[in-house]
Amino acid sequence: MATSPPDAPSRSAASSAYASRDSSSHTRDRHDASQAASIPVETLVEHLLAAKRSLSSMQHVLRANDLATDARRSHEEAAILCAQTRFLQRAIANQTNLLLRVRRSLKRTYDAGKRDFTNLVRTMDATNEKLQETMGMLRNTPVEADFRPPGEEPRNLMDFVDEQSVHGMVDALKKCLGELQAIQTSYDGDLLRFDNDLRALKKSMGVSLAPLSASPSASTAYEPIPELLLSLVEHSHGMAQILTSLTQHFDLCVTAVRTTEGGADLARRRAAEVTQSQGGDVVSISGVIADQESHMSGLEPTTAEERADMINVVVDDAVQVETAVQEINDGLRAVMSDSTALTQQTEHIKSSYVATATALRALEEIGGRLAGYLAAEAEFLQRWEDERYTSLWQAQRDG
């Protein structure tokens, strides 16, 4: 019995095609027949019981098949989610670029207002400085005695100016500057909220744009899902082929024991002893022997040479049973490893999809507030122009 899938078909063909042997089989060396006849029935029974035990590996093969089925389903789901995620990511990226352009436009408006405010402050400072110089000049200019009534105390030109109105004009200028600064602060708050929205969107997009690996072109940080699926399916298929070889070996063992005098009875007794010694772990072969007697008589050897061939194949394959079982166990471990990696990949793609959907909702919320940000810009421009005009008018009048 071969322990690897490629050799299984050739071995099974050699072990079961007794009815179709060509005429050269009848000239086999008699030494082989005598050697096969010398193998005790007890040895054949032990090979039969070992072959029966090896078939318990079927549960591993079934487990691998279930994992392969789940992997195919996960691959299909991952492929759909990956495509949807990438579509949404491109749409979000395009809309984000539009938002950034709007943000730059709002920032230009803010910067223009800031420069205008700086220039206006300089103008008002110059106006105030000129006003203070004029007032100082008036205070330092006395009124000649010739121009004062007799007996009047000395006076200066500032005494003839309504100082309260001057202070009122200065306060009005300061109030205008305060209004302009308040407008600027309010608009700055709108820009700050817009920036917070964009940062939150960028953060959510950073999670959603983590590398996906549903295709071979994805990031090398993860093994692509199609490769994992292919590896998993190949391992599962290989395990099934090995189990097929073990099943054929078991059938051949049953035939060898059944066609050996006293073999069937001895096999039943040894199976009962093994069952009793293993505390209820049933090893039943009676039904198998009876079933083969009624359905597989056509595959029985008809000559001594054919029986010798059969016995030799049983003995040769028996030494490979343990290795074959180990290969199935190793195969299951490989399948489970691939399945775990594939599950992690699938969960990663699901997480990316959820994060992308979250980013989309954040984008929709920003879109709902975008009209407010644009309205804030329009209000800023209007209020700024009004207060600026008032301030310049006051400054020019005072100048």
C-alpha positions as semicolon CSV with decimal commas, in nm:
position;residue;x (nm);y (nm);z (nm)
1;M;0,000;0,000;0,000
2;A;0,140;0,338;-0,099
3;T;0,143;0,611;0,165
4;S;0,127;0,903;-0,073
5;P;-0,149;0,988;-0,322
6;P;0,053;0,952;-0,646
7;D;0,143;0,589;-0,574
8;A;-0,199;0,480;-0,448
9;P;-0,358;0,397;-0,784
10;S;-0,075;0,170;-0,897
11;R;-0,074;-0,021;-0,571
12;S;-0,452;-0,066;-0,563
13;A;-0,447;-0,188;-0,922
14;A;-0,180;-0,443;-0,836
15;S;-0,369;-0,559;-0,528
16;S;-0,720;-0,605;-0,668
17;A;-0,717;-0,691;-1,038
18;Y;-0,689;-1,067;-0,996
19;A;-0,963;-1,147;-1,244
20;S;-0,790;-0,959;-1,526
21;R;-0,434;-1,086;-1,491
22;D;-0,272;-1,182;-1,820
23;S;-0,123;-1,519;-1,889
24;S;0,222;-1,418;-1,767
25;S;0,090;-1,422;-1,409
26;H;0,054;-1,802;-1,424
27;T;0,428;-1,847;-1,475
28;R;0,527;-1,670;-1,155
29;D;0,808;-1,836;-0,968
30;R;0,684;-2,112;-0,735
31;H;0,918;-1,983;-0,469
32;D;0,686;-1,684;-0,417
33;A;0,389;-1,913;-0,369
34;S;0,569;-2,124;-0,112
35;Q;0,692;-1,814;0,068
36;A;0,337;-1,673;0,086
37;A;0,207;-2,007;0,210
38;S;0,460;-2,000;0,493
39;I;0,312;-1,681;0,641
40;P;0,111;-1,780;0,952
41;V;-0,257;-1,703;0,964
42;E;-0,190;-1,521;1,293
43;T;0,027;-1,271;1,105
44;L;-0,247;-1,211;0,849
45;V;-0,498;-1,157;1,128
46;E;-0,266;-0,904;1,296
47;H;-0,234;-0,720;0,967
48;L;-0,614;-0,723;0,938
49;L;-0,664;-0,578;1,286
50;A;-0,398;-0,312;1,223
51;A;-0,567;-0,223;0,894
52;K;-0,902;-0,199;1,072
53;R;-0,755;0,033;1,333
54;S;-0,601;0,250;1,062
55;L;-0,947;0,319;0,922
56;S;-1,022;0,525;1,233
57;S;-0,827;0,792;1,044
58;M;-1,148;0,845;0,850
59;Q;-1,260;1,096;1,113
60;H;-0,951;1,305;1,034
61;V;-1,030;1,291;0,664
62;L;-1,390;1,394;0,729
63;R;-1,269;1,676;0,950
64;A;-1,032;1,794;0,677
65;N;-1,313;1,778;0,421
66;D;-1,538;1,988;0,646
67;L;-1,260;2,244;0,687
68;A;-1,206;2,252;0,310
69;T;-1,579;2,311;0,254
70;D;-1,582;2,591;0,511
71;A;-1,268;2,737;0,353
72;R;-1,431;2,752;0,010
73;R;-1,732;2,928;0,159
74;S;-1,508;3,170;0,347
75;H;-1,310;3,238;0,031
76;E;-1,626;3,326;-0,160
77;E;-1,744;3,554;0,120
78;A;-1,401;3,718;0,148
79;A;-1,381;3,778;-0,226
80;I;-1,720;3,955;-0,223
81;L;-1,638;4,162;0,085
82;C;-1,296;4,250;-0,054
83;A;-1,446;4,378;-0,378
84;Q;-1,710;4,578;-0,193
85;T;-1,452;4,718;0,046
86;R;-1,222;4,835;-0,231
87;F;-1,512;4,996;-0,418
88;L;-1,618;5,185;-0,106
89;Q;-1,260;5,283;-0,028
90;R;-1,216;5,438;-0,372
91;A;-1,545;5,627;-0,337
92;I;-1,449;5,749;0,011
93;A;-1,104;5,856;-0,113
94;N;-1,262;6,060;-0,395
95;Q;-1,509;6,229;-0,162
96;T;-1,233;6,296;0,090
97;N;-1,030;6,473;-0,178
98;L;-1,329;6,697;-0,245
99;L;-1,359;6,774;0,126
100;L;-0,991;6,862;0,142
101;R;-1,034;7,103;-0,148
102;V;-1,325;7,267;0,032
103;R;-1,114;7,287;0,349
104;R;-0,831;7,457;0,161
105;S;-1,079;7,707;0,017
106;L;-1,215;7,786;0,364
107;K;-0,861;7,824;0,491
108;R;-0,778;8,072;0,215
109;T;-1,081;8,279;0,317
110;Y;-0,967;8,267;0,680
111;D;-0,609;8,363;0,592
112;A;-0,731;8,653;0,376
113;G;-0,941;8,780;0,665
114;K;-0,650;8,742;0,903
115;R;-0,423;8,946;0,676
116;D;-0,694;9,208;0,636
117;F;-0,737;9,225;1,013
118;T;-0,364;9,272;1,060
119;N;-0,361;9,555;0,806
120;L;-0,667;9,712;0,967
121;V;-0,506;9,703;1,311
122;R;-0,200;9,876;1,169
123;T;-0,421;10,142;1,011
124;M;-0,609;10,199;1,336
125;D;-0,286;10,207;1,535
126;A;-0,154;10,471;1,299
127;T;-0,480;10,668;1,328
128;N;-0,475;10,646;1,706
129;E;-0,112;10,748;1,716
130;K;-0,190;11,052;1,498
131;L;-0,485;11,140;1,721
132;Q;-0,272;11,120;2,034
133;E;-0,008;11,340;1,873
134;T;-0,274;11,599;1,781
135;M;-0,415;11,595;2,133
136;G;-0,068;11,631;2,277
137;M;0,003;11,924;2,048
138;L;-0,324;12,092;2,158
139;R;-0,239;12,045;2,526
140;N;0,102;12,197;2,473
141;T;-0,032;12,499;2,285
142;P;-0,135;12,775;2,534
143;V;-0,389;13,044;2,452
144;E;-0,225;13,384;2,436
145;A;-0,333;13,636;2,700
146;D;-0,446;13,870;2,427
147;F;-0,706;13,610;2,327
148;R;-0,832;13,549;2,683
149;P;-1,077;13,762;2,877
150;P;-0,916;13,972;3,150
151;G;-0,860;13,777;3,469
152;E;-0,913;13,431;3,309
153;E;-0,678;13,154;3,411
154;P;-0,421;13,031;3,155
155;R;-0,569;12,782;2,912
156;N;-0,451;12,560;2,619
157;L;-0,614;12,467;2,295
158;M;-0,722;12,126;2,435
159;D;-0,955;12,309;2,668
160;F;-1,164;12,400;2,363
161;V;-1,197;12,032;2,248
162;D;-1,475;11,793;2,360
163;E;-1,244;11,530;2,509
164;Q;-1,533;11,294;2,585
165;S;-1,620;11,270;2,215
166;V;-1,257;11,192;2,137
167;H;-1,255;10,910;2,391
168;G;-1,587;10,793;2,249
169;M;-1,435;10,766;1,901
170;V;-1,138;10,572;2,038
171;D;-1,375;10,333;2,218
172;A;-1,575;10,294;1,898
173;L;-1,261;10,194;1,711
174;K;-1,173;9,943;1,982
175;K;-1,524;9,803;1,966
176;C;-1,495;9,759;1,590
177;L;-1,171;9,572;1,636
178;G;-1,334;9,355;1,901
179;E;-1,620;9,273;1,668
180;L;-1,380;9,180;1,390
181;Q;-1,182;8,958;1,624
182;A;-1,502;8,791;1,747
183;I;-1,603;8,720;1,387
184;Q;-1,263;8,573;1,320
185;T;-1,276;8,359;1,635
186;S;-1,622;8,227;1,545
187;Y;-1,507;8,129;1,197
188;D;-1,192;7,976;1,342
189;G;-1,415;7,755;1,558
190;D;-1,601;7,636;1,248
191;L;-1,270;7,549;1,081
192;L;-1,157;7,364;1,392
193;R;-1,474;7,152;1,391
194;F;-1,421;7,080;1,021
195;D;-1,062;6,976;1,094
196;N;-1,182;6,745;1,372
197;D;-1,425;6,583;1,130
198;L;-1,149;6,530;0,875
199;R;-0,915;6,383;1,138
200;A;-1,184;6,140;1,254
201;L;-1,249;6,042;0,893
202;K;-0,877;5,994;0,828
203;K;-0,845;5,778;1,138
204;S;-1,135;5,554;1,036
205;M;-0,996;5,530;0,683
206;G;-0,657;5,433;0,823
207;V;-0,815;5,123;0,973
208;S;-1,025;5,042;0,669
209;L;-0,733;5,082;0,429
210;A;-0,523;4,815;0,603
211;P;-0,386;4,571;0,340
212;L;-0,639;4,321;0,208
213;S;-0,527;3,981;0,080
214;A;-0,812;3,817;-0,108
215;S;-0,598;3,823;-0,423
216;P;-0,236;3,729;-0,499
217;S;-0,151;4,094;-0,561
218;A;-0,225;4,189;-0,201
219;S;0,024;4,281;0,067
220;T;0,295;4,029;0,143
221;A;0,221;4,075;0,513
222;Y;-0,039;3,802;0,469
223;E;-0,040;3,487;0,259
224;P;-0,313;3,536;-0,004
225;I;-0,637;3,348;0,062
226;P;-0,640;3,164;-0,275
227;E;-0,298;3,014;-0,197
228;L;-0,412;2,909;0,149
229;L;-0,727;2,755;0,002
230;L;-0,529;2,566;-0,262
231;S;-0,288;2,431;-0,001
232;L;-0,576;2,327;0,226
233;V;-0,767;2,151;-0,053
234;E;-0,455;1,970;-0,174
235;H;-0,382;1,841;0,176
236;S;-0,744;1,731;0,219
237;H;-0,742;1,555;-0,119
238;G;-0,414;1,382;-0,035
239;M;-0,557;1,256;0,295
240;A;-0,859;1,115;0,111
241;Q;-0,635;0,930;-0,134
242;I;-0,431;0,780;0,150
243;L;-0,753;0,671;0,322
244;T;-0,861;0,508;-0,005
245;S;-0,535;0,312;-0,010
246;L;-0,587;0,210;0,354
247;T;-0,940;0,095;0,270
248;Q;-0,813;-0,113;-0,024
249;H;-0,545;-0,262;0,200
250;F;-0,809;-0,350;0,458
251;D;-1,028;-0,517;0,194
252;L;-0,728;-0,716;0,075
253;C;-0,649;-0,820;0,433
254;V;-1,009;-0,939;0,477
255;T;-0,981;-1,144;0,157
256;A;-0,650;-1,293;0,265
257;V;-0,780;-1,391;0,609
258;R;-1,115;-1,515;0,480
259;T;-0,952;-1,739;0,217
260;T;-0,708;-1,884;0,468
261;E;-0,822;-2,191;0,659
262;G;-0,932;-2,092;1,010
263;G;-0,857;-1,727;0,938
264;A;-1,213;-1,595;0,978
265;D;-1,271;-1,764;1,316
266;L;-0,932;-1,653;1,445
267;A;-0,997;-1,299;1,331
268;R;-1,330;-1,289;1,514
269;R;-1,171;-1,418;1,836
270;R;-0,878;-1,174;1,817
271;A;-1,116;-0,885;1,746
272;A;-1,323;-0,978;2,054
273;E;-1,008;-0,999;2,267
274;V;-0,890;-0,660;2,148
275;T;-1,233;-0,509;2,214
276;Q;-1,234;-0,649;2,568
277;S;-0,878;-0,537;2,643
278;Q;-0,944;-0,184;2,519
279;G;-1,243;-0,137;2,746
280;G;-1,524;-0,113;2,499
281;D;-1,337;0,026;2,198
282;V;-1,515;-0,208;1,956
283;V;-1,312;-0,367;1,677
284;S;-1,571;-0,548;1,466
285;I;-1,483;-0,739;1,152
286;S;-1,750;-1,009;1,144
287;G;-1,988;-0,798;0,938
288;V;-1,711;-0,705;0,698
289;I;-1,613;-1,066;0,639
290;A;-1,974;-1,169;0,585
291;D;-2,037;-0,881;0,347
292;Q;-1,729;-0,961;0,145
293;E;-1,827;-1,329;0,122
294;S;-2,157;-1,227;-0,041
295;H;-2,041;-0,942;-0,265
296;M;-1,675;-0,979;-0,354
297;S;-1,635;-1,344;-0,451
298;G;-1,538;-1,236;-0,800
299;L;-1,219;-1,073;-0,668
300;E;-1,090;-1,379;-0,489
301;P;-0,768;-1,538;-0,617
302;T;-0,837;-1,844;-0,830
303;T;-0,486;-1,991;-0,842
304;A;-0,200;-2,044;-0,601
305;E;0,005;-1,786;-0,784
306;E;-0,270;-1,524;-0,751
307;R;-0,305;-1,598;-0,383
308;A;0,070;-1,567;-0,341
309;D;0,055;-1,230;-0,511
310;M;-0,222;-1,123;-0,278
311;I;-0,040;-1,235;0,036
312;N;0,282;-1,065;-0,073
313;V;0,097;-0,740;-0,139
314;V;-0,070;-0,760;0,204
315;V;0,263;-0,816;0,378
316;D;0,439;-0,542;0,180
317;D;0,162;-0,292;0,243
318;A;0,128;-0,378;0,612
319;V;0,463;-0,222;0,694
320;Q;0,342;0,107;0,545
321;V;0,016;0,132;0,739
322;E;0,164;0,320;1,034
323;T;0,339;0,565;0,802
324;A;0,015;0,619;0,610
325;V;-0,174;0,693;0,933
326;Q;0,097;0,936;1,036
327;E;0,070;1,109;0,699
328;I;-0,304;1,154;0,754
329;N;-0,238;1,300;1,099
330;D;0,026;1,534;0,954
331;G;-0,215;1,626;0,677
332;L;-0,485;1,719;0,927
333;R;-0,241;1,941;1,116
334;A;-0,148;2,114;0,790
335;V;-0,517;2,156;0,700
336;M;-0,594;2,302;1,043
337;S;-0,297;2,539;1,017
338;D;-0,410;2,660;0,674
339;S;-0,767;2,687;0,802
340;T;-0,657;2,900;1,097
341;A;-0,454;3,130;0,872
342;L;-0,743;3,155;0,626
343;T;-0,987;3,234;0,906
344;Q;-0,757;3,509;1,030
345;Q;-0,740;3,649;0,679
346;T;-1,116;3,637;0,642
347;E;-1,167;3,808;0,977
348;H;-0,915;4,073;0,873
349;I;-1,115;4,139;0,555
350;K;-1,440;4,151;0,753
351;S;-1,283;4,400;0,994
352;S;-1,168;4,613;0,701
353;Y;-1,520;4,606;0,556
354;V;-1,673;4,709;0,889
355;A;-1,415;4,988;0,928
356;T;-1,483;5,104;0,573
357;A;-1,857;5,110;0,642
358;T;-1,785;5,315;0,956
359;A;-1,574;5,555;0,749
360;L;-1,860;5,584;0,500
361;R;-2,103;5,675;0,777
362;A;-1,854;5,934;0,907
363;L;-1,829;6,075;0,556
364;E;-2,206;6,099;0,531
365;E;-2,219;6,284;0,864
366;I;-1,953;6,530;0,747
367;G;-2,148;6,577;0,426
368;G;-2,450;6,670;0,634
369;R;-2,245;6,936;0,817
370;L;-2,066;7,062;0,506
371;A;-2,349;7,302;0,420
372;G;-2,307;7,454;0,766
373;Y;-1,935;7,508;0,711
374;L;-1,999;7,676;0,376
375;A;-2,270;7,892;0,536
376;A;-2,023;7,988;0,808
377;E;-1,780;8,104;0,539
378;A;-2,049;8,315;0,371
379;E;-2,150;8,466;0,705
380;F;-1,787;8,537;0,789
381;L;-1,736;8,719;0,460
382;Q;-2,052;8,925;0,501
383;R;-1,996;9,022;0,865
384;W;-1,630;9,084;0,800
385;E;-1,707;9,319;0,514
386;D;-1,966;9,508;0,721
387;E;-1,744;9,553;1,026
388;R;-1,442;9,630;0,813
389;Y;-1,631;9,906;0,633
390;T;-1,746;10,051;0,965
391;S;-1,396;10,040;1,108
392;L;-1,236;10,200;0,803
393;W;-1,503;10,473;0,801
394;Q;-1,434;10,545;1,168
395;A;-1,060;10,548;1,108
396;Q;-1,088;10,780;0,808
397;R;-1,322;11,013;0,993
398;D;-1,090;11,028;1,293
399;G;-0,794;11,077;1,068
